[in-house]
XYZ file of C-alpha atoms in Angstrom:
487
model
C -91.303 -69.411 -157.508
C -91.633 -70.832 -161.026
C -93.734 -73.988 -160.741
C -92.314 -75.205 -164.059
C -88.748 -75.348 -162.736
C -87.414 -78.478 -161.109
C -84.066 -78.733 -159.379
C -81.939 -81.780 -160.188
C -78.686 -82.196 -158.268
C -78.697 -78.448 -157.665
C -79.380 -77.555 -161.319
C -82.591 -75.758 -162.303
C -84.312 -77.367 -165.294
C -87.422 -76.005 -166.992
C -89.969 -78.786 -167.548
C -91.882 -76.977 -170.311
C -91.458 -77.242 -174.064
C -89.274 -74.791 -175.983
C -91.190 -73.489 -179.007
C -90.480 -70.402 -181.124
C -87.950 -69.114 -178.631
C -90.115 -69.284 -175.528
C -91.276 -71.750 -172.887
C -94.683 -73.344 -173.485
C -96.637 -75.379 -170.932
C -99.106 -78.193 -171.646
C -102.396 -78.967 -169.957
C -100.988 -82.329 -168.883
C -97.692 -83.612 -167.497
C -95.902 -86.911 -167.023
C -93.469 -87.874 -164.228
C -89.766 -88.305 -164.859
C -88.047 -90.612 -162.360
C -84.378 -91.286 -161.651
C -83.257 -94.883 -162.221
C -80.771 -94.499 -159.380
C -83.371 -94.538 -156.620
C -86.768 -94.175 -158.290
C -87.283 -90.626 -157.029
C -89.390 -88.271 -159.130
C -87.243 -85.593 -160.753
C -90.067 -83.486 -162.107
C -93.421 -83.372 -163.859
C -92.674 -82.838 -167.544
C -94.932 -81.024 -170.018
C -96.878 -83.694 -171.872
C -97.190 -82.591 -175.456
C -99.974 -83.459 -177.887
C -100.763 -82.653 -181.496
C -101.299 -79.049 -180.426
C -97.676 -78.615 -179.368
C -96.476 -80.629 -182.364
C -98.277 -78.292 -184.750
C -96.933 -75.220 -182.931
C -93.352 -76.501 -183.005
C -93.462 -77.402 -186.705
C -95.053 -74.046 -187.501
C -92.268 -72.288 -185.607
C -89.636 -74.302 -187.459
C -91.299 -73.560 -190.796
C -91.469 -69.842 -190.070
C -87.830 -69.700 -189.002
C -86.556 -71.769 -191.913
C -86.173 -69.111 -194.657
C -84.066 -66.857 -192.451
C -81.844 -69.625 -191.121
C -81.426 -71.225 -194.568
C -80.310 -67.841 -195.938
C -77.802 -67.358 -193.130
C -74.244 -67.661 -194.405
C -72.259 -70.782 -193.738
C -69.773 -68.775 -191.712
C -72.478 -67.358 -189.438
C -74.128 -70.742 -188.954
C -70.750 -72.200 -188.044
C -70.089 -69.362 -185.606
C -73.336 -69.994 -183.754
C -72.707 -73.746 -183.608
C -69.314 -73.074 -182.064
C -71.011 -70.738 -179.583
C -73.376 -73.575 -178.631
C -70.334 -75.820 -178.106
C -68.848 -73.115 -175.869
C -72.060 -73.120 -173.851
C -71.969 -76.896 -173.483
C -68.404 -76.749 -172.226
C -69.269 -73.942 -169.807
C -72.089 -76.027 -168.319
C -70.440 -79.427 -168.728
C -70.587 -80.341 -165.039
C -74.252 -79.388 -164.797
C -75.128 -81.369 -167.916
C -73.180 -84.379 -166.648
C -74.851 -84.567 -163.232
C -78.341 -83.935 -164.614
C -78.011 -86.640 -167.236
C -76.528 -89.142 -164.786
C -79.419 -88.500 -162.416
C -81.934 -88.749 -165.253
C -80.729 -91.875 -167.090
C -78.331 -93.633 -164.687
C -75.204 -93.673 -166.856
C -71.845 -93.195 -165.132
C -71.037 -89.660 -164.016
C -67.353 -90.177 -164.737
C -68.228 -91.137 -168.329
C -70.407 -88.077 -168.756
C -67.687 -85.804 -167.421
C -64.777 -87.261 -169.365
C -66.317 -88.537 -172.572
C -69.984 -87.978 -173.271
C -70.410 -84.245 -172.623
C -67.117 -83.307 -174.294
C -68.418 -85.306 -177.252
C -71.615 -83.222 -177.223
C -69.537 -80.076 -177.706
C -67.453 -81.839 -180.350
C -70.593 -82.741 -182.318
C -71.320 -79.035 -182.802
C -67.718 -78.088 -183.548
C -67.200 -80.908 -186.030
C -70.242 -80.139 -188.166
C -69.609 -76.399 -187.973
C -66.125 -76.966 -189.373
C -67.251 -79.591 -191.895
C -69.822 -77.173 -193.245
C -67.098 -74.695 -194.149
C -65.222 -77.292 -196.202
C -68.240 -79.025 -197.769
C -67.820 -79.108 -201.526
C -67.760 -81.314 -204.576
C -65.369 -80.278 -207.256
C -66.945 -79.004 -210.469
C -66.637 -81.322 -213.444
C -67.353 -81.252 -217.176
C -69.690 -83.261 -219.361
C -69.105 -82.713 -223.102
C -67.981 -79.192 -222.387
C -70.830 -78.455 -219.960
C -69.935 -77.584 -216.367
C -71.518 -79.419 -213.417
C -71.771 -77.797 -209.981
C -73.013 -79.758 -206.947
C -74.617 -77.883 -204.034
C -76.342 -78.822 -200.774
C -79.610 -76.916 -200.285
C -81.279 -76.932 -196.849
C -84.286 -79.250 -196.891
C -86.588 -77.592 -194.335
C -87.974 -78.431 -190.889
C -86.572 -81.656 -189.453
C -88.068 -83.865 -186.730
C -85.418 -85.580 -184.633
C -86.533 -88.314 -182.215
C -83.844 -89.505 -179.847
C -83.317 -92.364 -177.351
C -82.786 -92.516 -173.607
C -79.472 -94.382 -173.395
C -77.212 -91.428 -174.329
C -79.764 -88.619 -174.523
C -77.772 -85.474 -175.191
C -74.919 -86.983 -177.161
C -77.249 -88.806 -179.561
C -79.555 -85.793 -179.814
C -76.719 -83.454 -180.790
C -75.401 -86.057 -183.213
C -78.560 -85.193 -185.173
C -79.188 -81.580 -184.151
C -75.699 -80.338 -185.068
C -75.633 -81.479 -188.726
C -79.287 -80.534 -189.254
C -78.627 -76.982 -188.057
C -75.307 -76.765 -189.885
C -77.074 -77.720 -193.102
C -79.391 -74.726 -192.710
C -82.449 -76.622 -191.508
C -84.698 -75.894 -188.561
C -85.341 -78.576 -185.956
C -88.055 -80.026 -183.749
C -86.357 -82.292 -181.213
C -88.370 -84.836 -179.247
C -86.271 -86.521 -176.559
C -87.232 -89.865 -175.018
C -89.748 -89.485 -172.208
C -87.520 -91.507 -169.838
C -84.652 -88.978 -170.054
C -85.831 -85.544 -171.252
C -83.969 -83.145 -168.977
C -80.728 -82.346 -170.823
C -82.657 -81.580 -174.019
C -84.364 -78.797 -172.085
C -80.981 -77.475 -170.974
C -79.757 -77.624 -174.579
C -82.578 -75.274 -175.585
C -81.350 -72.766 -173.005
C -77.754 -73.091 -174.191
C -78.702 -72.643 -177.854
C -80.730 -69.529 -177.096
C -77.878 -68.032 -175.092
C -75.549 -68.749 -178.030
C -77.696 -66.595 -180.306
C -79.595 -69.260 -182.250
C -82.646 -67.449 -183.655
C -86.072 -68.254 -182.229
C -87.773 -71.190 -183.920
C -84.597 -72.686 -185.348
C -84.433 -75.252 -182.519
C -87.636 -76.368 -180.816
C -87.835 -79.017 -178.067
C -91.084 -80.818 -177.327
C -91.678 -83.591 -174.795
C -94.233 -86.351 -174.479
C -95.221 -89.825 -175.526
C -94.771 -91.142 -179.033
C -98.422 -92.089 -179.393
C -99.529 -88.570 -178.453
C -96.999 -86.143 -179.892
C -94.658 -88.364 -181.902
C -97.273 -89.454 -184.436
C -98.349 -85.843 -184.954
C -94.761 -84.849 -185.689
C -93.873 -87.706 -188.043
C -97.085 -87.383 -190.073
C -96.894 -83.599 -190.402
C -96.905 -82.448 -194.055
C -94.505 -79.562 -193.381
C -91.721 -81.816 -192.083
C -88.979 -82.441 -194.637
C -86.716 -84.910 -192.781
C -87.157 -87.382 -189.920
C -84.243 -88.946 -188.051
C -84.919 -91.576 -185.392
C -82.804 -93.729 -183.118
C -84.622 -96.480 -181.248
C -86.436 -99.770 -181.643
C -87.577 -101.582 -184.781
C -91.304 -101.571 -183.816
C -91.250 -97.807 -183.261
C -89.341 -97.287 -186.524
C -92.034 -99.211 -188.410
C -94.675 -96.952 -186.916
C -92.688 -93.834 -187.841
C -92.119 -95.079 -191.384
C -95.821 -95.770 -191.835
C -96.649 -92.328 -190.449
C -94.170 -90.608 -192.770
C -95.188 -92.588 -195.834
C -98.179 -90.409 -196.773
C -95.864 -87.428 -197.255
C -92.898 -89.452 -198.562
C -90.772 -87.768 -195.882
C -87.179 -89.043 -196.098
C -86.084 -91.074 -193.072
C -82.821 -91.887 -191.351
C -83.248 -94.795 -188.922
C -80.710 -96.270 -186.489
C -82.349 -99.241 -184.836
C -79.886 -101.099 -182.680
C -78.547 -104.550 -183.257
C -77.332 -107.924 -182.084
C -73.683 -107.481 -182.874
C -71.043 -110.218 -182.638
C -67.573 -110.288 -181.088
C -65.510 -112.845 -182.981
C -62.504 -114.192 -181.077
C -60.068 -116.332 -183.039
C -57.451 -118.604 -181.478
C -54.663 -116.380 -182.786
C -56.042 -113.313 -180.943
C -54.416 -111.626 -177.981
C -56.751 -113.149 -175.379
C -56.153 -110.417 -172.814
C -57.199 -107.850 -175.417
C -60.189 -109.976 -176.435
C -61.328 -110.242 -172.814
C -60.955 -106.484 -172.335
C -63.110 -105.913 -175.418
C -65.660 -108.411 -174.130
C -65.999 -106.901 -170.663
C -66.399 -103.473 -172.236
C -69.752 -104.636 -173.597
C -71.249 -104.094 -170.132
C -70.739 -100.348 -170.607
C -73.790 -98.247 -169.699
C -75.397 -101.344 -168.104
C -75.507 -102.940 -171.567
C -77.691 -100.159 -172.941
C -75.562 -99.484 -176.024
C -76.877 -100.091 -179.522
C -73.419 -101.005 -180.824
C -72.652 -103.511 -178.067
C -71.199 -106.843 -179.181
C -73.595 -108.944 -177.153
C -72.867 -112.245 -178.918
C -69.443 -113.733 -178.204
C -68.325 -116.149 -180.920
C -65.119 -117.828 -179.728
C -62.957 -120.417 -181.490
C -63.364 -123.779 -179.775
C -59.693 -124.260 -178.889
C -59.569 -121.100 -176.730
C -63.170 -120.932 -175.512
C -62.510 -122.357 -172.035
C -59.538 -120.066 -171.397
C -61.387 -117.045 -172.764
C -64.352 -117.797 -170.511
C -62.154 -118.238 -167.441
C -60.397 -114.923 -167.998
C -63.663 -113.160 -168.816
C -65.359 -114.350 -165.626
C -62.351 -113.285 -163.574
C -62.336 -109.781 -165.045
C -66.108 -109.302 -165.134
C -66.393 -110.382 -161.505
C -64.160 -107.478 -160.489
C -66.589 -104.874 -161.854
C -68.301 -102.652 -159.292
C -72.041 -102.180 -159.705
C -73.798 -99.393 -157.859
C -74.516 -95.670 -157.727
C -73.360 -94.152 -161.045
C -72.383 -90.938 -159.255
C -69.604 -92.812 -157.444
C -66.263 -92.641 -159.273
C -65.580 -96.296 -158.372
C -68.736 -97.600 -160.073
C -68.387 -99.510 -163.339
C -72.030 -100.455 -163.974
C -75.049 -98.367 -163.012
C -78.788 -99.067 -163.046
C -81.022 -99.819 -165.995
C -83.199 -96.964 -167.128
C -86.706 -97.994 -166.039
C -88.571 -100.766 -164.176
C -90.196 -101.814 -167.459
C -86.777 -102.196 -169.073
C -85.521 -104.222 -166.113
C -88.544 -106.496 -166.369
C -87.930 -106.916 -170.099
C -84.271 -107.831 -169.532
C -85.114 -110.405 -166.872
C -87.815 -111.874 -169.076
C -85.263 -112.574 -171.805
C -82.888 -114.196 -169.315
C -85.456 -116.341 -167.534
C -86.876 -117.645 -170.820
C -83.360 -118.483 -171.980
C -82.585 -120.333 -168.742
C -85.858 -122.250 -168.998
C -84.887 -123.261 -172.544
C -81.583 -124.769 -171.335
C -79.120 -121.870 -171.262
C -76.589 -121.748 -168.433
C -75.680 -118.574 -166.558
C -71.900 -118.534 -166.157
C -72.308 -115.304 -164.184
C -75.381 -113.282 -163.235
C -78.777 -114.279 -164.509
C -80.896 -112.277 -162.067
C -81.931 -108.755 -161.050
C -80.524 -107.047 -157.980
C -82.040 -104.580 -155.563
C -83.512 -101.492 -157.201
C -83.147 -101.078 -160.971
C -79.885 -103.001 -161.238
C -79.356 -106.206 -163.204
C -76.415 -108.475 -162.476
C -73.889 -108.608 -165.356
C -74.793 -111.843 -167.109
C -73.100 -114.297 -169.475
C -75.162 -117.156 -170.888
C -73.782 -120.251 -172.610
C -75.409 -123.372 -174.075
C -77.615 -121.205 -176.279
C -78.964 -122.242 -179.669
C -78.366 -120.057 -182.688
C -82.090 -119.781 -183.394
C -83.016 -118.997 -179.782
C -84.634 -115.742 -178.737
C -81.677 -114.734 -176.555
C -79.326 -114.971 -179.553
C -81.635 -113.394 -182.089
C -83.345 -110.522 -180.247
C -81.888 -107.320 -178.791
C -82.029 -107.373 -174.973
C -80.534 -103.928 -174.300
C -79.184 -104.776 -170.893
C -76.032 -106.312 -169.331
C -76.701 -109.723 -170.868
C -74.203 -111.448 -173.173
C -74.133 -114.882 -174.800
C -71.211 -117.133 -175.713
C -71.084 -119.637 -178.577
C -68.151 -121.473 -180.118
C -67.095 -122.058 -183.704
C -64.786 -124.537 -185.377
C -63.436 -122.511 -188.278
C -63.576 -119.196 -190.083
C -66.498 -120.199 -192.274
C -68.653 -121.118 -189.295
C -67.678 -117.913 -187.479
C -68.864 -115.763 -190.388
C -72.061 -117.771 -190.758
C -72.967 -117.390 -187.080
C -72.014 -113.710 -187.059
C -74.311 -112.909 -189.978
C -77.191 -115.140 -188.880
C -79.487 -112.508 -187.341
C -81.941 -109.921 -188.674
C -79.573 -107.145 -187.656
C -76.357 -105.664 -189.015
C -75.262 -102.622 -187.045
C -71.716 -103.490 -185.983
C -69.211 -106.292 -185.457
C -65.975 -106.623 -183.510
C -63.137 -108.933 -184.469
C -60.180 -110.105 -182.372
C -57.395 -111.776 -184.339
C -53.626 -111.655 -184.698
C -53.736 -112.330 -188.441
C -54.204 -109.242 -190.670
C -55.049 -111.385 -193.690
C -57.776 -113.157 -191.740
C -59.083 -109.800 -190.558
C -59.334 -108.639 -194.163
C -61.097 -111.832 -195.282
C -63.590 -111.883 -192.431
C -64.475 -108.178 -192.346
C -65.186 -108.278 -196.081
C -67.905 -110.872 -195.424
C -69.517 -109.456 -192.279
C -72.883 -107.724 -192.640
C -72.424 -104.587 -190.544
C -72.323 -100.819 -190.842
C -69.181 -100.638 -188.684
C -66.522 -103.293 -188.044
C -63.843 -102.898 -185.378
C -60.685 -105.009 -185.557
C -58.849 -105.460 -182.230
C -60.625 -102.373 -180.833
C -64.104 -101.185 -179.936
C -66.153 -97.991 -180.084
C -63.567 -95.932 -181.934
C -65.888 -93.479 -183.656
C -64.939 -90.597 -185.942
C -67.616 -88.217 -187.172
C -65.983 -88.236 -190.597
C -66.997 -91.882 -191.010
C -70.391 -93.104 -192.184
C -72.566 -94.495 -189.407
C -75.647 -96.672 -189.783
C -76.786 -100.250 -190.006
C -77.770 -102.928 -192.451
C -80.900 -105.077 -192.441
C -83.164 -104.207 -189.486
C -80.414 -102.138 -187.909
C -81.474 -99.155 -189.919
C -81.829 -97.108 -193.061
C -79.245 -94.640 -194.313
C -75.866 -93.357 -193.161
C -74.907 -90.226 -191.256
C -71.559 -88.615 -190.435
C -69.369 -86.244 -192.404
C -70.736 -85.518 -195.850
C -73.277 -88.347 -195.470
C -75.089 -86.220 -192.862
C -75.332 -83.287 -195.260
C -76.504 -85.621 -198.011
C -79.418 -86.602 -195.759
C -80.269 -83.231 -194.260
C -80.067 -81.403 -197.604
C -81.546 -81.532 -201.066
C -78.413 -82.230 -203.103
C -78.577 -80.311 -206.378
C -76.506 -80.471 -209.558
C -76.450 -77.400 -211.820
C -75.377 -77.988 -215.431
C -74.346 -74.965 -217.525
C -73.825 -74.964 -221.290
C -70.482 -73.779 -222.669
C -70.444 -70.311 -224.155
C -74.195 -70.213 -223.801
C -74.535 -66.678 -222.583
C -76.283 -64.119 -224.752
C -75.465 -60.485 -224.170
C -78.657 -58.482 -224.576
C -76.899 -55.200 -223.733
């Protein structure tokens, strides 16, 4: 029996790293526990600088061959990876639900199909990537996207495989090699992705997966002189550490750092729609970077909005995420649960009122919470909680709504509910956010740029923006009639 294999919901998962096309163990391990019941899922290889160096070396060695691979062949392999994801969709869904506590029905119907789509989209986009040639005083200009080199991709625990492949797919499509470090609280589907990629024919060393703690392996990866790009999704404090680590080598960074996004509800909005949008913010137990956690509601409809919201939110079912009837699962880790409750209890002590919730439940579950009577400069309004905790404030007019919406350090997203298209145009033009949704939420197209303003991040990815980041964009200028025939 292979001591490095663990079985999760009937699926065998290798707990070792994947480096240079083979499994590599570490001298140490760390436990991975399920948020559903706290059970240990496996002892995961705990990487250090040794594994970081080996993975980057493998990526560097594989880079020339992969970079020289034709666009058509790269695209073919990415589609083969997508085929492998679809073939193992049920296995990926149940493993990830067990590992991070998100709803199984969501993984089956949305998240894992999106993983396959990430590979297909960037494979297809690669084949159409171009910038038309243009002339400058008779000289021709030709823009090309050259692969940059080994990329380090560090991904979060709230949507592990989807957010990992959001980075892996464009990096590979661009002709780069990858070292992927998944979050230590949800590493299992990244290991399965390595198996799927190998089965699809991805050459050894092109994708490497290493596991461990940021302070032990992450710093070694982000400070490595042979790394040409770093993409990170996570917290602001960790991003600062990564940026400092990368600074010595001037390694380009793409950072998506969460937010404190507003939902603006005007009196002319369809209130049923607004309430539906509001309740949706409890998705994934509130562990969504884009979540509109601050409700800003026009005074004249605030009471009715709150009444309808409480009625709808109270009908949500919280429990085992493997149950089709469950709407809200557990939070990822006891430390995260403690952090969430700390935010809530400090807010209540400062005078906030819990309209619903306001307390943890048995296990790693936190009651869906809505807090009112909160000050704009309070911690609960200004800091990201990353749990099922929302706040409600009122505004008198459009000017105040925009001021409150923009009055945080973040700027990832914003959601607007209004029946007036002219108002929507005026307000969205003034909101500080990378994405604004009007009378909808979480409609995301990979053609669109994604990223945040202020402390919500650096850079944009999606469509051509992804290739702009993962490549060295080059312009070649050729003189007219400048050729000399030496024959």
